Short mmCIF file of C-alpha atoms in Angstrom, two decimals:
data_model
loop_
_atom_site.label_atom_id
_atom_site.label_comp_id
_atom_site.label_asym_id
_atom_site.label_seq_id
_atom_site.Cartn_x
_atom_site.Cartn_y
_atom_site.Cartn_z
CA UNK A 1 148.19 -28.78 130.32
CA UNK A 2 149.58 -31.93 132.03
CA UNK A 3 153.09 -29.92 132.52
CA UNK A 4 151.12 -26.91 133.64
CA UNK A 5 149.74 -28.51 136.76
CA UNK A 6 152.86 -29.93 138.06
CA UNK A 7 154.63 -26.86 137.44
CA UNK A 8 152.05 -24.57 140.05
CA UNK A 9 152.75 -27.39 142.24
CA UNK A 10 156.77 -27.49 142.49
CA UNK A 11 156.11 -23.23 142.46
CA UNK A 12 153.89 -23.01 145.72
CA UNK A 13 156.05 -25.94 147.42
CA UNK A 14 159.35 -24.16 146.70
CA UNK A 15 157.16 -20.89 148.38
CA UNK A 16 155.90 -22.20 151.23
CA UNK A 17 159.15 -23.24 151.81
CA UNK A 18 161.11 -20.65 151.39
CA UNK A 19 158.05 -18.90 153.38
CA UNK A 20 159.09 -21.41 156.91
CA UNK A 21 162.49 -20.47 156.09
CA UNK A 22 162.15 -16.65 156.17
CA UNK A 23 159.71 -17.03 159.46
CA UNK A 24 162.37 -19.37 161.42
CA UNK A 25 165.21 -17.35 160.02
CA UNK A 26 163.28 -14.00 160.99
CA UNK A 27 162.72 -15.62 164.49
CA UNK A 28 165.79 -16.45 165.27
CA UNK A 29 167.72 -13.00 163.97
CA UNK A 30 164.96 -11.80 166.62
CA UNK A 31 166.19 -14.12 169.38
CA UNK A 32 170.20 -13.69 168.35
CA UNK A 33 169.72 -10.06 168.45
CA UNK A 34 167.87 -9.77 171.49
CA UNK A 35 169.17 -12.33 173.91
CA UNK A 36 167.54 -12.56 177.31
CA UNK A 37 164.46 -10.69 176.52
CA UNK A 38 161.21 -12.38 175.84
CA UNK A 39 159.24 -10.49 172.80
CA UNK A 40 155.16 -10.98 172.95
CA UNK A 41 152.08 -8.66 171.63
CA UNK A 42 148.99 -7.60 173.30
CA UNK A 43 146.74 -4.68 173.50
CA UNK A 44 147.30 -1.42 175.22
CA UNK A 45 143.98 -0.95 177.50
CA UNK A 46 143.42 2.61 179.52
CA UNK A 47 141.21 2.03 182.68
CA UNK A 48 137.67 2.06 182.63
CA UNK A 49 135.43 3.39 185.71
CA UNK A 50 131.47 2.35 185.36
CA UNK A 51 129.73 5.11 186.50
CA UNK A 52 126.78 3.93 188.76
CA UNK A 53 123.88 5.58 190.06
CA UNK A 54 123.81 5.37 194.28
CA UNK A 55 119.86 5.92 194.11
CA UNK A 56 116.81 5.55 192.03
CA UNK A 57 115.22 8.36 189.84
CA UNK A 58 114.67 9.55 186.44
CA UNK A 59 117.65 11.41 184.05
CA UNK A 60 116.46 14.62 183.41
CA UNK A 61 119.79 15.74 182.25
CA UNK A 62 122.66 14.01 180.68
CA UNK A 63 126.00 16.45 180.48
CA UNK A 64 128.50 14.47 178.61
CA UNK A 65 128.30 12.03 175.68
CA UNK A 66 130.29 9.95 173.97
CA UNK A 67 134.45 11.59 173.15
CA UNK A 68 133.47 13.99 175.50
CA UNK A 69 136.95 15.11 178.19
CA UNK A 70 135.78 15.65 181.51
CA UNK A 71 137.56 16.38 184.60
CA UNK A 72 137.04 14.62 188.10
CA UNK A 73 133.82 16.23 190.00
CA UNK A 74 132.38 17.20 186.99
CA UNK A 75 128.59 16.16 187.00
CA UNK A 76 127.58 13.73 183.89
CA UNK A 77 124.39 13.24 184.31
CA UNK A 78 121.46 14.26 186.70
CA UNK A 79 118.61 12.49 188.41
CA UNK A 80 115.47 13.74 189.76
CA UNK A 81 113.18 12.11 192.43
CA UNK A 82 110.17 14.02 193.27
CA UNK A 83 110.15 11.66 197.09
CA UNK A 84 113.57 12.90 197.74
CA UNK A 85 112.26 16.32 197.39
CA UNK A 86 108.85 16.32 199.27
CA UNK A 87 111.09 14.67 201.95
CA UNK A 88 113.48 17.66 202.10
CA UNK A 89 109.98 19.82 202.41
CA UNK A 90 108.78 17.85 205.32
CA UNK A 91 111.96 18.15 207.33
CA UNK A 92 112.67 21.82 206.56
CA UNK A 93 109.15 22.24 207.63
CA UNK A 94 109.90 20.01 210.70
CA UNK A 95 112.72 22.23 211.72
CA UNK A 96 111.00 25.08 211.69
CA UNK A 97 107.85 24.07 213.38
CA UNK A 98 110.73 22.24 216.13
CA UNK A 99 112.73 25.82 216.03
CA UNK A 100 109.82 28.14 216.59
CA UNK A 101 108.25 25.72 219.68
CA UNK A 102 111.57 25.68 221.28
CA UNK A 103 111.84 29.48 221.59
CA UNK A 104 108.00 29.47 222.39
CA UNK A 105 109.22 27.59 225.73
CA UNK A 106 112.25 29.41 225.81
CA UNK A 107 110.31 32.39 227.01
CA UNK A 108 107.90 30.79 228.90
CA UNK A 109 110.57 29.37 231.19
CA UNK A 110 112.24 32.44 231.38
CA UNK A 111 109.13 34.14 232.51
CA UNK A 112 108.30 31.44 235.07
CA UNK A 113 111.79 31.84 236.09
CA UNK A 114 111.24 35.13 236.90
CA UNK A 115 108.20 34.85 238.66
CA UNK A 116 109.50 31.84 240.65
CA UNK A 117 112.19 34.39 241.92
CA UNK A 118 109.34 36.66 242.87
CA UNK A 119 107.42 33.90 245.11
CA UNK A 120 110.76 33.00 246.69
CA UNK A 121 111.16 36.39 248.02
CA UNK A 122 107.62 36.36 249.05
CA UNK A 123 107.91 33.21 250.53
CA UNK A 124 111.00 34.44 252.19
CA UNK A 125 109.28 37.44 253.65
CA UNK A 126 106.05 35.59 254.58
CA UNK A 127 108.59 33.32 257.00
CA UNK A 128 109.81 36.15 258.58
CA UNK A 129 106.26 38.29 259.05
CA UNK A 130 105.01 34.67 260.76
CA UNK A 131 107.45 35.10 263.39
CA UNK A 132 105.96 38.30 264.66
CA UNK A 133 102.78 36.41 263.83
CA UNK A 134 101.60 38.93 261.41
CA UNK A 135 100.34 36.63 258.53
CA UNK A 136 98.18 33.40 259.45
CA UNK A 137 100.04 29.82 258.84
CA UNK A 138 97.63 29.51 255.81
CA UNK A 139 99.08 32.42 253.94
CA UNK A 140 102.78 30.82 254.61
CA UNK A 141 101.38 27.66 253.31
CA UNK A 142 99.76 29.01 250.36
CA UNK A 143 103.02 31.12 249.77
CA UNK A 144 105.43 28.35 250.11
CA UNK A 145 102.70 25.93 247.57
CA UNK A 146 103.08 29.00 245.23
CA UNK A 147 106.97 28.19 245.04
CA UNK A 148 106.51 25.01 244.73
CA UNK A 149 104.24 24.92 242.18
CA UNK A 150 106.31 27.66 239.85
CA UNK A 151 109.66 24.79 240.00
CA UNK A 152 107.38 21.97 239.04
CA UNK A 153 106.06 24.35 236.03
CA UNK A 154 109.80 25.52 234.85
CA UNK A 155 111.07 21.50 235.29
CA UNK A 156 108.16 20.73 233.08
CA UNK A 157 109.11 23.65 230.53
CA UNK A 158 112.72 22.89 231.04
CA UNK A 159 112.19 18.67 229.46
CA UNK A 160 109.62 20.58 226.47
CA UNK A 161 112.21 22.74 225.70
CA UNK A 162 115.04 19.89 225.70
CA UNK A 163 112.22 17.54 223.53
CA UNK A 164 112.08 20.94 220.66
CA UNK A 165 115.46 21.04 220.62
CA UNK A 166 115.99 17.40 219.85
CA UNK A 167 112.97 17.79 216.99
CA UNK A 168 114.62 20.24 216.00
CA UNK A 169 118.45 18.24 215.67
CA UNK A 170 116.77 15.43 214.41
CA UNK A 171 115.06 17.20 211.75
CA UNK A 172 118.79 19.50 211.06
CA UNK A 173 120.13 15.76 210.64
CA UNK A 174 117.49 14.74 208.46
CA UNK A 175 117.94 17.56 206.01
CA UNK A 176 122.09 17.00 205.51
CA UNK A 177 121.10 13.25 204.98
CA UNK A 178 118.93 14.58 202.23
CA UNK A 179 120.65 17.23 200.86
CA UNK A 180 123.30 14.13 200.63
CA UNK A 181 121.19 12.30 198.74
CA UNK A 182 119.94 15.21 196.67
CA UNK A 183 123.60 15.90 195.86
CA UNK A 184 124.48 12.31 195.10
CA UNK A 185 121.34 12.83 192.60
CA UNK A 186 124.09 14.46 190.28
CA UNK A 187 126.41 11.60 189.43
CA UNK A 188 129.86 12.95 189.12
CA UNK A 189 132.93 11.72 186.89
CA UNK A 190 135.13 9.94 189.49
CA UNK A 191 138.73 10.69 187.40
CA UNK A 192 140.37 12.73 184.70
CA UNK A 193 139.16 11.18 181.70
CA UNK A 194 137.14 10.91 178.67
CA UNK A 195 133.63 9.56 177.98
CA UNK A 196 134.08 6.28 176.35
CA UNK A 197 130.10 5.62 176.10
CA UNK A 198 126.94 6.37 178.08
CA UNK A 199 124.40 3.74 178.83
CA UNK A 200 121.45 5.69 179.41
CA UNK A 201 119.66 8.57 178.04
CA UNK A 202 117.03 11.79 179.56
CA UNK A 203 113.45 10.22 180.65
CA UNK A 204 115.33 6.92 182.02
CA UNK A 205 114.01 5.71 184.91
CA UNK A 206 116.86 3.74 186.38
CA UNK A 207 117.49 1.90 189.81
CA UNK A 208 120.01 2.13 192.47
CA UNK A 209 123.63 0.62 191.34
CA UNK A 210 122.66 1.15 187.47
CA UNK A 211 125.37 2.18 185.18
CA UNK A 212 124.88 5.31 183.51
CA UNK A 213 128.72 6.20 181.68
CA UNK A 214 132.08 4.72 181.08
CA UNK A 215 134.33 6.88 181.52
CA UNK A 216 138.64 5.48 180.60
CA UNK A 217 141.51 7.44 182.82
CA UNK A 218 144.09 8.07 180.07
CA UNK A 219 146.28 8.52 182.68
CA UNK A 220 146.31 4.34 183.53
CA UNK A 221 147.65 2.57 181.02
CA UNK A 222 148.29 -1.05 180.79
CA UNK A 223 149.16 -3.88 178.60
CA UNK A 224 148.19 -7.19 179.05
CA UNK A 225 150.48 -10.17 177.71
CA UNK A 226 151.31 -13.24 178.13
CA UNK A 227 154.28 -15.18 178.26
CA UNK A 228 155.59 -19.16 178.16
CA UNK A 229 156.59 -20.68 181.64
CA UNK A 230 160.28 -20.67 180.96
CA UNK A 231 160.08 -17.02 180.51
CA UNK A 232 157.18 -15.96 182.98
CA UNK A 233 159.48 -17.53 186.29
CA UNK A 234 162.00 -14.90 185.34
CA UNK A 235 159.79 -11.82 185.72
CA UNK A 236 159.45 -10.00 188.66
CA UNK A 237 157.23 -6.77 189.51
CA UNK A 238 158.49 -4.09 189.20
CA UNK A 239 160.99 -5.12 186.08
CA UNK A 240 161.77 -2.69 183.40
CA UNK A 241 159.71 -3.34 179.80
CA UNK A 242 159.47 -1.93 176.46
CA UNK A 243 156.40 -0.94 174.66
CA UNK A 244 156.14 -0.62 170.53
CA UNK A 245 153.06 0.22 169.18
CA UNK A 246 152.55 -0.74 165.52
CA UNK A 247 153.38 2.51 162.99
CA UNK A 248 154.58 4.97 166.12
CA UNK A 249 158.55 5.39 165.07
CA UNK A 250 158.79 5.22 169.04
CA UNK A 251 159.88 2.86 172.58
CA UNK A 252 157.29 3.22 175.33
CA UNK A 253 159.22 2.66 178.97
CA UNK A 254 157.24 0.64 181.03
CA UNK A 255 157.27 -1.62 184.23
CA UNK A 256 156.21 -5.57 185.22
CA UNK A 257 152.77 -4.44 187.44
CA UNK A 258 151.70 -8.22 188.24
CA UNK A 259 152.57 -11.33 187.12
CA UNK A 260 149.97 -14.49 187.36
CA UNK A 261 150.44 -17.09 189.55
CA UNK A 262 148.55 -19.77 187.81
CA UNK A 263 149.32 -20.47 183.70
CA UNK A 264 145.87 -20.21 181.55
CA UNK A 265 145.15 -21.90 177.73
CA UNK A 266 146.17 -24.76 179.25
CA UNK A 267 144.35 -28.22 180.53
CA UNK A 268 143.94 -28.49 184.59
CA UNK A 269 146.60 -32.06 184.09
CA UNK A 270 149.68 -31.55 181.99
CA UNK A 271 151.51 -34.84 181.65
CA UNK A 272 153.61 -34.05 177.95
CA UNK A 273 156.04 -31.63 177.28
CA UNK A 274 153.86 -30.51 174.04
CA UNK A 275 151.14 -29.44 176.91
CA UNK A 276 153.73 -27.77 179.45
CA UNK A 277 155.31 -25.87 176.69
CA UNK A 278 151.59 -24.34 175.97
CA UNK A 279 151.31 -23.06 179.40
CA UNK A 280 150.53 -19.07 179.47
CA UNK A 281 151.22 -16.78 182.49
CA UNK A 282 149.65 -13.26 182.46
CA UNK A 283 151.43 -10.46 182.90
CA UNK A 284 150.23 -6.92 183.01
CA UNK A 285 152.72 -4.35 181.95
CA UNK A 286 151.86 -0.53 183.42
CA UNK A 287 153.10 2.52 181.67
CA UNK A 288 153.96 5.02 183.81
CA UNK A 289 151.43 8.66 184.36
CA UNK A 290 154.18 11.38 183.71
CA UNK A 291 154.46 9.24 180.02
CA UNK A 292 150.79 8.41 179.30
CA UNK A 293 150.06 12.06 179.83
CA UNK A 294 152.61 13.00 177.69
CA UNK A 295 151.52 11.32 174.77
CA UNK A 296 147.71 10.73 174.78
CA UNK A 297 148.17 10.60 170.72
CA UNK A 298 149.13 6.93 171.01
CA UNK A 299 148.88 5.38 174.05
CA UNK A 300 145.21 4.77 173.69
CA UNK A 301 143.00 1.76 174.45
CA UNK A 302 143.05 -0.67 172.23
CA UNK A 303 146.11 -0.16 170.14
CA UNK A 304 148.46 -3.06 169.25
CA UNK A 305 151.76 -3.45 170.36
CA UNK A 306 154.66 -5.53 170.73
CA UNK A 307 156.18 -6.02 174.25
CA UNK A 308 159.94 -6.75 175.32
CA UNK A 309 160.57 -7.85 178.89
CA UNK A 310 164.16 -9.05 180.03
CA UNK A 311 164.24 -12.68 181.61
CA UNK A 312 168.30 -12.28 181.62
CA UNK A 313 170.07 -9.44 183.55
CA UNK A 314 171.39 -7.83 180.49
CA UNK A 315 171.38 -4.34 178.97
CA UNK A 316 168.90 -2.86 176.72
CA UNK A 317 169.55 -3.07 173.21
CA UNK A 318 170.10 0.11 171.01
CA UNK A 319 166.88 -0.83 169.44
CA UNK A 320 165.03 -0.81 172.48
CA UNK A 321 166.44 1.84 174.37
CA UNK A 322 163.68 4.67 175.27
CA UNK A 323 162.66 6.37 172.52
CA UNK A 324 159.51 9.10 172.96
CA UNK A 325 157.76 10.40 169.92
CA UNK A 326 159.29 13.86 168.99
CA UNK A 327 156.14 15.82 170.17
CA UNK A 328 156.44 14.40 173.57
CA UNK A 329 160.11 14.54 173.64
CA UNK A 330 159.54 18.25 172.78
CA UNK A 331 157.21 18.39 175.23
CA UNK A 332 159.89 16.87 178.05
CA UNK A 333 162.80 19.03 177.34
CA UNK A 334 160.61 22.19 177.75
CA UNK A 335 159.08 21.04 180.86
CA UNK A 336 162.73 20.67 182.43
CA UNK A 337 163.96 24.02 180.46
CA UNK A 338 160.93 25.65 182.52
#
């Protein structure tokens, strides 16, 4: 038993040893194979829009769940608000009271109109029948007060007619402003996408600005990483990158979309080289649309990969030249065939 003991000891020594060995012996294979290119992991994430409702109500109708595809325009969910409504009532009815006053006037000045062409002439002939003194000065007077009366009536139906009208625009502009809001009452997928998760359900009354769906844009796919100092300086946007996700037998093409300026996991004063050597920039790598959409299978959110970026002007290595999954490939070459 007192050999025993020993024994285990010398065995897991002599393993964790040869253990460090294989890791620093893998890691620098890695580093002799690949020279000038920084290798780091990370997450692929796809885009997420929170879907927000512009105004208050209650869901009467959700139209997409959970895994559901939608397209942008298509209506999620819908909202119903019984003010909204008996406002639209009030200004159609508005309208039409406004519409049917201003025609009401309408004819009534045309009418004057006419019959203030009719006292002009009389008025006209009354002038010339005083000349040969055949009318008294009271009938010209009373003629001419006639006139003058039937333009004071018409100027008066003229500004009632112009006030109808304007009800009547005012109440036209109220109805597209809630027709607006009636239409903004169906909340509407902003992108191409699927439903990632809804955060409400039918009979929620929610307010303005509350989120109702996720929805993630398969189309925008990024991968976050992070890389040390000595590495991150030498990384530009717009750089080339490699993507591997873990179990796809492919190379994902991608491109440097922003690189930090300031380091994170790090403490605000770095005085050692331990600390400086911990410093972390951010970099966000963006695979392109034309390749996301081409292989939805495994460019999805969430799924870990490993990340090359150069830091050296030097080639790509055979290893990590572009290589799509056959489907997609397949998928290329008939796309350029057509």
């Amino acid at each position: 038993m007192k050999i025993v003991k020993p024994l285990i000891t010398v065995i897991l020594l002599a393993a964790a040893a040869g253990g460090i060995f294989y890791f620093v012996r893998m890691n620098s294979i890695r580093a002799d194979e690949n020279p000038g290119i920084s290798v780091t992991n990370g997450r692929l994430e796809l885009k997420r829009y929170t879907v927000q409702s512009r105004y208050p109500g209650k869901i009467v109708e959700m139209k997409a769940d959970r895994g559901d595809i939608v397209k942008k325009g298509d209506v999620i969910a819908v909202l119903e608000d019984n003010d909204t409504m008996a406002t639209l009532k009030s200004a159609e009815a508005q309208k039409k009271s406004a519409g049917a006053a201003k025609e009401r006037i309408h004819a009534q000045r045309a009418a004057a109109e006419t019959e203030l062409s009719l006292r002009e002439t009389e008025l006209s002939d009354a002038k010339n029948l005083i000349k040969e003194k055949l009318i008294s000065s009271t009938e010209l007077k009373k003629r001419d007060t006639a006139v003058k009366a039937k333009r004071q009536e018409i100027t008066a139906l003229r500004k009632a007619e112009a006030a109808a009208a304007a009800d009547e625009e005012r109440a036209s502009a109220e109805i597209e402003k809630v027709k607006t809001v009636i239409d903004d009452l169906a909340i509407r997928s902003p992108v191409d996408g699927h439903v990632e998760y809804r955060l409400a359900d039918p009979g929620n009354v929610i307010g303005s600005g509350s989120r109702v769906m996720a929805v993630l844009d398969p189309l925008d796919v990024t991968m976050d990483v992070f890389l040390p100092s000595k590495d991150a300086v030498k990384v530009r946007v717009g750089d080339e990158a490699r993507i591997v996700i873990d179990g796809v037998d492919a190379v994902f093409p991608a491109k440097v979309d922003f690189v930090a300026d300031d380091a994170q996991f790090t403490p605000k004063f770095v005085e050692t080289r331990e600390e400086r050597d911990k410093l972390r920039f951010r970099v966000i790598l963006k695979v392109s649309p034309d390749t996301a959409s081409a292989n939805p299978r495994y460019l999805k959110g969430g799924m870990p990969a490993v990340a090359y970026l150069r830091t050296e002007n030097t080639s790509w290595p055979g290893n990590l030249a572009v290589k799509l999954p056959e489907e997609s490939a397949g998928k290329s070459q008939a796309s350029a065939k057509d």
